[in-house]
PDB file of C-alpha atoms in Angstrom:
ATOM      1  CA  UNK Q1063      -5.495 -18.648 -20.178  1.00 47.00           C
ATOM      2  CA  UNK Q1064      -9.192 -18.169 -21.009  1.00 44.00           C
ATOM      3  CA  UNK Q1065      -9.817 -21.879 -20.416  1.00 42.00           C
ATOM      4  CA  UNK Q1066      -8.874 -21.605 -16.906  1.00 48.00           C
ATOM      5  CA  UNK Q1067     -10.468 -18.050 -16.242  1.00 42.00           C
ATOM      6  CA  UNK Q1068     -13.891 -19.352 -17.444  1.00 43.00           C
ATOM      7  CA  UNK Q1069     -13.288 -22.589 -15.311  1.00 41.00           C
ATOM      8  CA  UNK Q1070     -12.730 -21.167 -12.010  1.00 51.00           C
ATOM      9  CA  UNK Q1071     -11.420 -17.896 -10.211  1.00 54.00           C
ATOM     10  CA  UNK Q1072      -8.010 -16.334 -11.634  1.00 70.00           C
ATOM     11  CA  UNK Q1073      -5.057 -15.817  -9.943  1.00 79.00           C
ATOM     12  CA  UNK Q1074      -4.038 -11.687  -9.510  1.00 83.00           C
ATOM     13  CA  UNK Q1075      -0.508 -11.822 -11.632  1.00 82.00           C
ATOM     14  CA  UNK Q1076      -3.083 -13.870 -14.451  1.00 82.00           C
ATOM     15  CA  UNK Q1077      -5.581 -11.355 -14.074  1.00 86.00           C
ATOM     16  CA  UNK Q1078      -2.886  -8.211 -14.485  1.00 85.00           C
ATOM     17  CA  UNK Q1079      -1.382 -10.411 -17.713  1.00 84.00           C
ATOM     18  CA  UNK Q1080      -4.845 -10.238 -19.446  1.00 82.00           C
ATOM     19  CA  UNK Q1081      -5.615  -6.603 -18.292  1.00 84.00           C
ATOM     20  CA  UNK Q1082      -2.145  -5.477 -20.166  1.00 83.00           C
ATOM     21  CA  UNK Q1083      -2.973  -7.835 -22.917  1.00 79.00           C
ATOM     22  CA  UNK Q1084      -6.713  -6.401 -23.298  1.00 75.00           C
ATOM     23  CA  UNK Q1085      -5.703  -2.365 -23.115  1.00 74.00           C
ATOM     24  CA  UNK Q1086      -2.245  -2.882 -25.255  1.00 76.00           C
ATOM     25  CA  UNK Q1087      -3.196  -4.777 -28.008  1.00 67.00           C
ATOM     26  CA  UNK Q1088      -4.859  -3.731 -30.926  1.00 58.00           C
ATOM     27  CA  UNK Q1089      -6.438  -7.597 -32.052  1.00 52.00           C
ATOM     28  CA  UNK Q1090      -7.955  -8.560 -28.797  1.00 47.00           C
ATOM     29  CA  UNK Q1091      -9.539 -11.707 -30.387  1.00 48.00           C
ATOM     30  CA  UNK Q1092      -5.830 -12.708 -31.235  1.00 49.00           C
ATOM     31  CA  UNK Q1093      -4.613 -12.265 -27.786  1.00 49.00           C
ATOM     32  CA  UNK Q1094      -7.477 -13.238 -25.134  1.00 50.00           C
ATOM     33  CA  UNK Q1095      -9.706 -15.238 -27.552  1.00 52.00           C
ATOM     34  CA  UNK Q1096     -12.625 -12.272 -27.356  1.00 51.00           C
ATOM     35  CA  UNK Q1097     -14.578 -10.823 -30.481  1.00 55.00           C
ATOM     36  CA  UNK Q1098     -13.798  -6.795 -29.199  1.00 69.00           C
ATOM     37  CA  UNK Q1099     -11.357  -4.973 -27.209  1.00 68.00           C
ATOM     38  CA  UNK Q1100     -14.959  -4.092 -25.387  1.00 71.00           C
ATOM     39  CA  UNK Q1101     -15.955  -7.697 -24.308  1.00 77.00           C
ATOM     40  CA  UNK Q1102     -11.896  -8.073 -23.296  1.00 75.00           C
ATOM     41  CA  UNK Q1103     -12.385  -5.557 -20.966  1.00 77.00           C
ATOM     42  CA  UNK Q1104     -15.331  -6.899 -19.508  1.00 82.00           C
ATOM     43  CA  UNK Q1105     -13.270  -9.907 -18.879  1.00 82.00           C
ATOM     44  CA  UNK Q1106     -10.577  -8.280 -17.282  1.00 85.00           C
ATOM     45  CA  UNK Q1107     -13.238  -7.078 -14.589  1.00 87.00           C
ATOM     46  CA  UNK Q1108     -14.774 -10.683 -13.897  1.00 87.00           C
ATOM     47  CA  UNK Q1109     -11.349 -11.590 -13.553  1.00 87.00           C
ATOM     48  CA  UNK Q1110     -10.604  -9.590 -10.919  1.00 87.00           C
ATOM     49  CA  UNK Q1111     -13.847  -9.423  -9.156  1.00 89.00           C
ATOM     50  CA  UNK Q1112     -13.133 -13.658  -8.980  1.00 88.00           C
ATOM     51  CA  UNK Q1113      -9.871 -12.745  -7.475  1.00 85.00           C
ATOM     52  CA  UNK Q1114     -11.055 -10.230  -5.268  1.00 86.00           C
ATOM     53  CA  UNK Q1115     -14.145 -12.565  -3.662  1.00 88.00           C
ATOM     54  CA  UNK Q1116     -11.830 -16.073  -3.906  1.00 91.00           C
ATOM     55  CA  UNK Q1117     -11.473 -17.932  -0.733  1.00 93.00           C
ATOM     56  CA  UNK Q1118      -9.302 -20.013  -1.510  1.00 92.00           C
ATOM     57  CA  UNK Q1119      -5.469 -19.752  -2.609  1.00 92.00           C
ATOM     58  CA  UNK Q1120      -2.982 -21.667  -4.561  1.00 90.00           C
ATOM     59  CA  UNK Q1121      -2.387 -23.599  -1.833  1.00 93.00           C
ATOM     60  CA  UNK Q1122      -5.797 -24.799  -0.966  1.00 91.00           C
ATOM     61  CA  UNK Q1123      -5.198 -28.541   0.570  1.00 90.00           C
ATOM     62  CA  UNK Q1124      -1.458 -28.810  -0.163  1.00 88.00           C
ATOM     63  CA  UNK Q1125       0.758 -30.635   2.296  1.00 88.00           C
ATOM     64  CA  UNK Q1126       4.009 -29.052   0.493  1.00 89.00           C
ATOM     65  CA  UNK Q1127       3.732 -25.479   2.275  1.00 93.00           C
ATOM     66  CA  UNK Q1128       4.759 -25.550   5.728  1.00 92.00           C
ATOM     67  CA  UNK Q1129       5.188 -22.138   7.192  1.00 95.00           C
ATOM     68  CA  UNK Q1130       7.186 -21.426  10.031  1.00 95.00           C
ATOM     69  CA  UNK Q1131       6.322 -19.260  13.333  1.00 95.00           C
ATOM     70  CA  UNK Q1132       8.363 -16.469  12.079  1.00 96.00           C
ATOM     71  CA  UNK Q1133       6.062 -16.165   8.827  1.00 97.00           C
ATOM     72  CA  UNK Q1134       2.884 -15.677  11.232  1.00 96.00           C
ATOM     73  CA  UNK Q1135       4.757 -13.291  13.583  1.00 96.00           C
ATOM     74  CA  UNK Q1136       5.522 -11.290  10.699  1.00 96.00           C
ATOM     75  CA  UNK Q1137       2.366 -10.858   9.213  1.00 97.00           C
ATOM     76  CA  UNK Q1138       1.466  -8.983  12.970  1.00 97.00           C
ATOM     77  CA  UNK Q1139       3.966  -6.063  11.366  1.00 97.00           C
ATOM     78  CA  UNK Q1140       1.186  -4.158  10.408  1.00 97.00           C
ATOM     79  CA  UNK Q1141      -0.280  -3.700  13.593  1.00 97.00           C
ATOM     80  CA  UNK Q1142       3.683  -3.536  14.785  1.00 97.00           C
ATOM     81  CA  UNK Q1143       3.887  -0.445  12.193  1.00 97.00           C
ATOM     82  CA  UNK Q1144       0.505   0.909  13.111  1.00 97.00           C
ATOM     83  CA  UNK Q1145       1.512   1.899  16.428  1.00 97.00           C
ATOM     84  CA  UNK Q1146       4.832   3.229  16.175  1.00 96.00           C
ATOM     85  CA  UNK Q1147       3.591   5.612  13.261  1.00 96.00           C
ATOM     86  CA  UNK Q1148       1.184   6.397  15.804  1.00 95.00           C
ATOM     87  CA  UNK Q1149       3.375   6.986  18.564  1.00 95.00           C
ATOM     88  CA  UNK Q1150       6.219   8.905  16.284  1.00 93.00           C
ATOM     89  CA  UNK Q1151       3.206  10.682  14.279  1.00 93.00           C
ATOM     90  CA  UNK Q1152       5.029  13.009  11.994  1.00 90.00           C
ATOM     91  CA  UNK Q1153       4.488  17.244  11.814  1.00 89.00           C
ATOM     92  CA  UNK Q1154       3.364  16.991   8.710  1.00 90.00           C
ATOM     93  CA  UNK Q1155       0.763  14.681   9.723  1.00 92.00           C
ATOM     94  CA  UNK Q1156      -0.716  18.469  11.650  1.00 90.00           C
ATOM     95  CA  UNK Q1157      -1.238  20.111   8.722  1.00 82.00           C
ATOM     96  CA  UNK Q1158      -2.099  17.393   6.361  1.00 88.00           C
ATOM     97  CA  UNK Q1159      -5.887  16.112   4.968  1.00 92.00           C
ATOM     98  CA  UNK Q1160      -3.959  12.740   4.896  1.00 95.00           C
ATOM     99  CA  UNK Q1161      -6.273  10.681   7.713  1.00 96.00           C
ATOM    100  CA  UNK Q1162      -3.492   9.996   9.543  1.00 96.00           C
ATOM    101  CA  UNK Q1163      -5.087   8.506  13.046  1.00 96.00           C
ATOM    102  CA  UNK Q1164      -7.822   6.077  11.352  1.00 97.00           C
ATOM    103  CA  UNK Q1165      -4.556   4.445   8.964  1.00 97.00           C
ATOM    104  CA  UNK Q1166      -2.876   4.003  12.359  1.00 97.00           C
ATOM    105  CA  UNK Q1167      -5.570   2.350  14.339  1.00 97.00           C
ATOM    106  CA  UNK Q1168      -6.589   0.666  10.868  1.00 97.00           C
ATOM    107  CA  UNK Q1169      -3.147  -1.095  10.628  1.00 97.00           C
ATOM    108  CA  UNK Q1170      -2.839  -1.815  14.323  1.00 96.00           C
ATOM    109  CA  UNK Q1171      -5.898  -3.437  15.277  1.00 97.00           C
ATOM    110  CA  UNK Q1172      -7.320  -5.053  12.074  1.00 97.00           C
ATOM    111  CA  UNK Q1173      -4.879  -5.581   9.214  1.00 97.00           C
ATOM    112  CA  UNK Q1174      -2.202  -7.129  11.427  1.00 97.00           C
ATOM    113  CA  UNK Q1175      -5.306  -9.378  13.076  1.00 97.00           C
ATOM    114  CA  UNK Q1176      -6.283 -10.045   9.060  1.00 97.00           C
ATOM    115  CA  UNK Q1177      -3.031 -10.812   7.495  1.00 97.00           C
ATOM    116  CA  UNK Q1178      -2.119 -13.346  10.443  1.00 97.00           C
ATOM    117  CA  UNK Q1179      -5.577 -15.141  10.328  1.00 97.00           C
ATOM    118  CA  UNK Q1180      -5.481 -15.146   6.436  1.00 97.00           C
ATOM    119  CA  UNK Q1181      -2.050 -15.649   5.468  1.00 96.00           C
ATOM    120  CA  UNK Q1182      -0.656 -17.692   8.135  1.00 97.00           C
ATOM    121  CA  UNK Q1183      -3.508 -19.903  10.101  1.00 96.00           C
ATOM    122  CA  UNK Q1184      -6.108 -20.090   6.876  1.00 96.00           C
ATOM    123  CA  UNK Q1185      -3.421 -20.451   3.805  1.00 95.00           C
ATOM    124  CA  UNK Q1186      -3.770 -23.806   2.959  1.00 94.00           C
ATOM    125  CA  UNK Q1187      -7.908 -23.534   3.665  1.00 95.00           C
ATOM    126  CA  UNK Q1188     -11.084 -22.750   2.227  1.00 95.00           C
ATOM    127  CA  UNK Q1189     -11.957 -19.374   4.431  1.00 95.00           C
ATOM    128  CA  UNK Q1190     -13.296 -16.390   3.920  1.00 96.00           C
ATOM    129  CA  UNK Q1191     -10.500 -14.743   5.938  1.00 96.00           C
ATOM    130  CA  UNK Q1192      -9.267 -14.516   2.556  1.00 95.00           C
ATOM    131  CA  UNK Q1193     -11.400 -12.329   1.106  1.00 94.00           C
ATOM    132  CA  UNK Q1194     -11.918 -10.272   4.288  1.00 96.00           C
ATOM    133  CA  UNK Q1195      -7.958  -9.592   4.130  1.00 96.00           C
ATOM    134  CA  UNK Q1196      -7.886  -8.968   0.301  1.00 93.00           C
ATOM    135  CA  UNK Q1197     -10.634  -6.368   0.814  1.00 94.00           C
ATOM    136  CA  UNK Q1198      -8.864  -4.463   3.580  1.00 96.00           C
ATOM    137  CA  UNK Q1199      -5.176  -4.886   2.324  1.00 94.00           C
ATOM    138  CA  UNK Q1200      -5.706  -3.400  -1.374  1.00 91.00           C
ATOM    139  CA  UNK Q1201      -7.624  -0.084   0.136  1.00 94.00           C
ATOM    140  CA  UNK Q1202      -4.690   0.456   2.535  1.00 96.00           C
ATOM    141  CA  UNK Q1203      -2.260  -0.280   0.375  1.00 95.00           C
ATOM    142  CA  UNK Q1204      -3.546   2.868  -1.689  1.00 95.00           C
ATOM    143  CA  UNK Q1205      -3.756   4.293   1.347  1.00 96.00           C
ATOM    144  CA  UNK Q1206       0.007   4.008   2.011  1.00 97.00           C
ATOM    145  CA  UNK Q1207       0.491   5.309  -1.283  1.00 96.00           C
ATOM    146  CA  UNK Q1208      -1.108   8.759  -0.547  1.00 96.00           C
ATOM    147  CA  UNK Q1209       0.670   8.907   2.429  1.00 96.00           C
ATOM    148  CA  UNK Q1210       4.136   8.574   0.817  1.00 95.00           C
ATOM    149  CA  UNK Q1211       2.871  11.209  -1.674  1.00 95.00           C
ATOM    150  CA  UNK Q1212       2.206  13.552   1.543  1.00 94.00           C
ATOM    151  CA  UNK Q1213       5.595  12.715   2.656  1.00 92.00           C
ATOM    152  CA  UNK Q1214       7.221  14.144  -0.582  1.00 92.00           C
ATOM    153  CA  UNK Q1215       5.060  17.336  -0.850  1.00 92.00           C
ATOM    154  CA  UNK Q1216       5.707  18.276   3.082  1.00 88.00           C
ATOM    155  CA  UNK Q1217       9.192  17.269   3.043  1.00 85.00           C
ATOM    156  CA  UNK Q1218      10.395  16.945  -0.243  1.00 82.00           C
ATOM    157  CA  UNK Q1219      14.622  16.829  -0.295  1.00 76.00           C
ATOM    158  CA  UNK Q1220      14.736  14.218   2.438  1.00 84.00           C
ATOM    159  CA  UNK Q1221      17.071  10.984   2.641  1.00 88.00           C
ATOM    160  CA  UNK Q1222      13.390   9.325   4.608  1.00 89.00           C
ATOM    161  CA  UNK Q1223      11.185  10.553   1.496  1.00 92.00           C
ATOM    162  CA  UNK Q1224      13.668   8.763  -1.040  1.00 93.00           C
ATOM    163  CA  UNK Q1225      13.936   5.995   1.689  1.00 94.00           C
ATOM    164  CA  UNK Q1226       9.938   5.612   2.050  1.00 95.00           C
ATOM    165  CA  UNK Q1227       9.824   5.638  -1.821  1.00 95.00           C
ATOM    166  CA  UNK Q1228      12.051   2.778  -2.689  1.00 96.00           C
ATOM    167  CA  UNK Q1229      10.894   0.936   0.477  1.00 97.00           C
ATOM    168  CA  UNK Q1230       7.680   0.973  -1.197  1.00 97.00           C
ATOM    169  CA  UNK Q1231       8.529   0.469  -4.543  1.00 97.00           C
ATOM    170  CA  UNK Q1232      10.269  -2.899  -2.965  1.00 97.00           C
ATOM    171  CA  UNK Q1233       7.341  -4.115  -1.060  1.00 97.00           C
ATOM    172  CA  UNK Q1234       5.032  -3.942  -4.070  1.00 96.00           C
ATOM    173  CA  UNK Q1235       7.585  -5.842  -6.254  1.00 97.00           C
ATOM    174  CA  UNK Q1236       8.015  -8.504  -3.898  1.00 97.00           C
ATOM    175  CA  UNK Q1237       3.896  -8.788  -3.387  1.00 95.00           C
ATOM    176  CA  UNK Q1238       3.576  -9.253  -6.776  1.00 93.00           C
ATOM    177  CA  UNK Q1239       6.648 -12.019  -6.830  1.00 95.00           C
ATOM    178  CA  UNK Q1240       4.663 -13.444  -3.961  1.00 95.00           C
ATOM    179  CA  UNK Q1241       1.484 -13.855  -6.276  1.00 92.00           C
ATOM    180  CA  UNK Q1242       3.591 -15.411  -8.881  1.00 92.00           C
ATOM    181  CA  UNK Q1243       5.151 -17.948  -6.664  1.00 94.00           C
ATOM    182  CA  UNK Q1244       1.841 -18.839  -4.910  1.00 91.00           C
ATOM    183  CA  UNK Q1245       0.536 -19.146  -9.127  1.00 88.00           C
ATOM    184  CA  UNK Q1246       2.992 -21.478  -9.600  1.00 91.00           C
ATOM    185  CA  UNK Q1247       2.558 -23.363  -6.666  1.00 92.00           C
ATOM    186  CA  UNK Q1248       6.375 -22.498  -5.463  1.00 95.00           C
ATOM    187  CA  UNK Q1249       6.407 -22.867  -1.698  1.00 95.00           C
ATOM    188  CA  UNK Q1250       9.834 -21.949  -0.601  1.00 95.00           C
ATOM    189  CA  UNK Q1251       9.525 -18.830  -3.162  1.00 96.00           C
ATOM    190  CA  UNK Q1252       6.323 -17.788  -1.524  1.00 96.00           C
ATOM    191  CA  UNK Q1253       7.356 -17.934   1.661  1.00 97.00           C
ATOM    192  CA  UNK Q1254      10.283 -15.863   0.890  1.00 97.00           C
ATOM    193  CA  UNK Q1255       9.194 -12.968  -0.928  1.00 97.00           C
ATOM    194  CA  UNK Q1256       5.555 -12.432   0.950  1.00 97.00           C
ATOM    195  CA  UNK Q1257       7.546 -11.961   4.199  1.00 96.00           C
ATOM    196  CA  UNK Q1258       9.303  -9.867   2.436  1.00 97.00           C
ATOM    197  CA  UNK Q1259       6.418  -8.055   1.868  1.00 97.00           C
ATOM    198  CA  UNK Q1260       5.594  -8.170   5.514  1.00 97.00           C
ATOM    199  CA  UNK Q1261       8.568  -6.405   6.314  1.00 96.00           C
ATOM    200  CA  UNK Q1262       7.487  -3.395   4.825  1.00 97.00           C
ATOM    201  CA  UNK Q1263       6.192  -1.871   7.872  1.00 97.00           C
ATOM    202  CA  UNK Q1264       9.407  -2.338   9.671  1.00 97.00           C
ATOM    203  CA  UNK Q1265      11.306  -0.827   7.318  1.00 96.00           C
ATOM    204  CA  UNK Q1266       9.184   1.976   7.689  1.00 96.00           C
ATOM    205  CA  UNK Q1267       9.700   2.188  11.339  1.00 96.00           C
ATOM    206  CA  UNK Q1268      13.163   2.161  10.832  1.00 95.00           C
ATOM    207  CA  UNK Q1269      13.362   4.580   8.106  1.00 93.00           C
ATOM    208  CA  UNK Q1270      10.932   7.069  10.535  1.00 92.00           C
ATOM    209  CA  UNK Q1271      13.472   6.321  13.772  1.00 91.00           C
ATOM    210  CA  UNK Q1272      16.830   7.139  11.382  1.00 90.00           C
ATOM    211  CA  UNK Q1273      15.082  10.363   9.757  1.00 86.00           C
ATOM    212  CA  UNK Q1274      14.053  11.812  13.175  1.00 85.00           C
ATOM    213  CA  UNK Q1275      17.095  10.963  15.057  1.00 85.00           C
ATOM    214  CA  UNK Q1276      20.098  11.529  12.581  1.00 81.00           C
ATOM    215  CA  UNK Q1277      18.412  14.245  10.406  1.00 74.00           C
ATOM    216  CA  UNK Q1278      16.784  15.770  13.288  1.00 71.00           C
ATOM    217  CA  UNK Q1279      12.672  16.453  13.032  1.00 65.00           C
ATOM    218  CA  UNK Q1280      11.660  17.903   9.918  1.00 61.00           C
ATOM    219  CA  UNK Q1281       9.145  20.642  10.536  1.00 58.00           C
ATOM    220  CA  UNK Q1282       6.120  20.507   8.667  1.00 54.00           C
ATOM    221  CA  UNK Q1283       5.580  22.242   5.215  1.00 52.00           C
ATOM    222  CA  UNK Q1284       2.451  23.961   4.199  1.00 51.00           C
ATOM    223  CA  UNK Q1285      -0.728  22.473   3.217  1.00 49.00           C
ATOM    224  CA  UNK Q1286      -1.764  22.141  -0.263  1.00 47.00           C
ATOM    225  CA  UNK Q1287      -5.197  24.140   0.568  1.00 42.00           C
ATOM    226  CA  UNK Q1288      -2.738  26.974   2.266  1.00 44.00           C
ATOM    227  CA  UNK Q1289      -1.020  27.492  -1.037  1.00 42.00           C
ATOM    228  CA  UNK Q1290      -3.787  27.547  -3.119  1.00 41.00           C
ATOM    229  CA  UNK Q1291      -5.819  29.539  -0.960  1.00 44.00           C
ATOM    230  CA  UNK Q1292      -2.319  32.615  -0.828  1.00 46.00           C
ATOM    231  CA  UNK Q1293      -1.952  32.020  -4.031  1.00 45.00           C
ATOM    232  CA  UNK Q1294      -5.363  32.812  -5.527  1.00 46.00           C
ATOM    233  CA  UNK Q1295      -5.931  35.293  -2.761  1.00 53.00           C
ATOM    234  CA  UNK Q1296      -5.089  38.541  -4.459  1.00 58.00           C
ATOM    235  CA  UNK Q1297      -3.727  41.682  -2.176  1.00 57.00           C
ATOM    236  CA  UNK Q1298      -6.399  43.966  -0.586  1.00 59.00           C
ATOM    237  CA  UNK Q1299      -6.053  47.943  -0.651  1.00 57.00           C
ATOM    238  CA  UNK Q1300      -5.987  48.438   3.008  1.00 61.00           C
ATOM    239  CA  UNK Q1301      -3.176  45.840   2.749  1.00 64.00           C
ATOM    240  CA  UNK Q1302      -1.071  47.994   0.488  1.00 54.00           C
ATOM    241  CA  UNK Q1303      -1.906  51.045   2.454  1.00 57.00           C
ATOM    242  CA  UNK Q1304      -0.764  49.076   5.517  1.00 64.00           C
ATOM    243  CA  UNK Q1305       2.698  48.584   4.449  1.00 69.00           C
ATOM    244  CA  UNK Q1306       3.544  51.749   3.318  1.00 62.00           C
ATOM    245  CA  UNK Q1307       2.448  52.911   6.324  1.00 67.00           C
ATOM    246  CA  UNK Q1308       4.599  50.786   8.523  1.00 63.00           C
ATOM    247  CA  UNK Q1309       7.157  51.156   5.492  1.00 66.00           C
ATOM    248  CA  UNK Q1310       7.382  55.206   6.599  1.00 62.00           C
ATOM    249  CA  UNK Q1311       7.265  54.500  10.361  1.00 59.00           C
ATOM    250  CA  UNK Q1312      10.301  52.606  10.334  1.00 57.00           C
ATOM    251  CA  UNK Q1313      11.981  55.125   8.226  1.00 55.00           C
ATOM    252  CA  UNK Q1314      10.837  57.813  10.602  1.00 55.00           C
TER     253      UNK Q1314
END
């Protein structure tokens, strides 16, 4: 393991293996060949800055991977997803900070664009579509995360929120599966679980199009900023005189 990371750029599910080995264990010299836990860690961040700026993949110059038309089609999901979430945009979306337009536009006209030229015409090459799609994919991928945690704080107790969840619970494992294919150099395995991982944005649009349709349109719960701020906002006097006072109207 540290033989290949100091002779050329790691792969991710490599660089995650040393990052669990560097935090978890207590001899780092006996598990990543390091003298501290401190110069482990330091490791851990070359290796994924090497990852991170790499462009090449696994499958640099291999005749063995042949991907079809679907697989390229596929990777276009994104900007498939980014426009129906931004034709069905959600209520919560109303009264949410979540930036719900730019992730829309985002996914529609530059991470489909990236993940086709990257993944499907570039995957066997030495381009720095690569890195461009590696850099844009990892920040929207924490993007979709705080979007799913909107989803469960403005409509918590929903079959979509448990749906959205697992969806993307499943699209992360087979991403990572992906990585671990393309580390062992397993084309049929790649092929399979990345477009997998492609699909998660149709899932999505199907999971929006069943919650709005058979669960009818859920209306949109208050924002976090609205709770604290009614919370923390204590009653004023004229507020208390104001209800008794309508209190004895209605009586009279």
């Amino acid at each position: 393991l540290v033989g290949r990371r100091r002779g050329q750029a790691m792969h991710l599910t490599e660089c995650l293996a040393l990052a669990t080995a560097a935090v978890t264990s207590t001899d780092a010299d006996r598990i990543v060949g390091l003298s501290t836990k401190v110069e482990a860690i330091g490791e851990v961040g070359k290796c994924f800055a090497g990852w991170w700026h790499k462009t090449t993949t696994s499958f640099h110059g291999s005749d063995e991977l042949v991907l079809p038309w679907w697989f390229g089609m596929f990777c276009l999901s994104f900007s498939v997803g980014g426009y129906s979430a931004l034709v069905m945009r959600p209520k919560w979306a109303d009264g949410s900070m979540f930036p719900y337009k730019f992730y829309c536009l985002f996914l529609l006209f530059f991470q489909g664009p990236l993940s086709f030229m990257a993944d499907y015409m570039n995957m066997t090459e030495d381009s720095i579509w690569h890195a461009i799609d590696r850099s844009a994919a990892f920040p929207m991928t924490v993007l979709e995360l705080l979007k799913i945690l909107c989803i469960i704080w403005h409509q918590p107790r929903r079959l979509g929120t448990v749906a959205y969840v697992v969806s993307f619970a499943g699209a992360v494992f087979s991403f990572l599966k992906s990585q671990d294919a393309q580390d062992r150099v397993d084309p049929q395995e790649f092929v399979f679980w990345h477009n997998m991982w492609h699909l998660y944005p149709l899932a999505c649009i199907f999971i929006t199009y069943c919650d709005r349709n058979l669960m009818g349109e859920p209306e949109a719960g208050p924002a976090p900023i609205d709770l604290v701020r009614k919370s923390a906002r204590p009653k004023l006097l004229s507020d208390v005189v104001m209800e008794h006072t309508n209190s004895a109207a209605g009586k009279d």
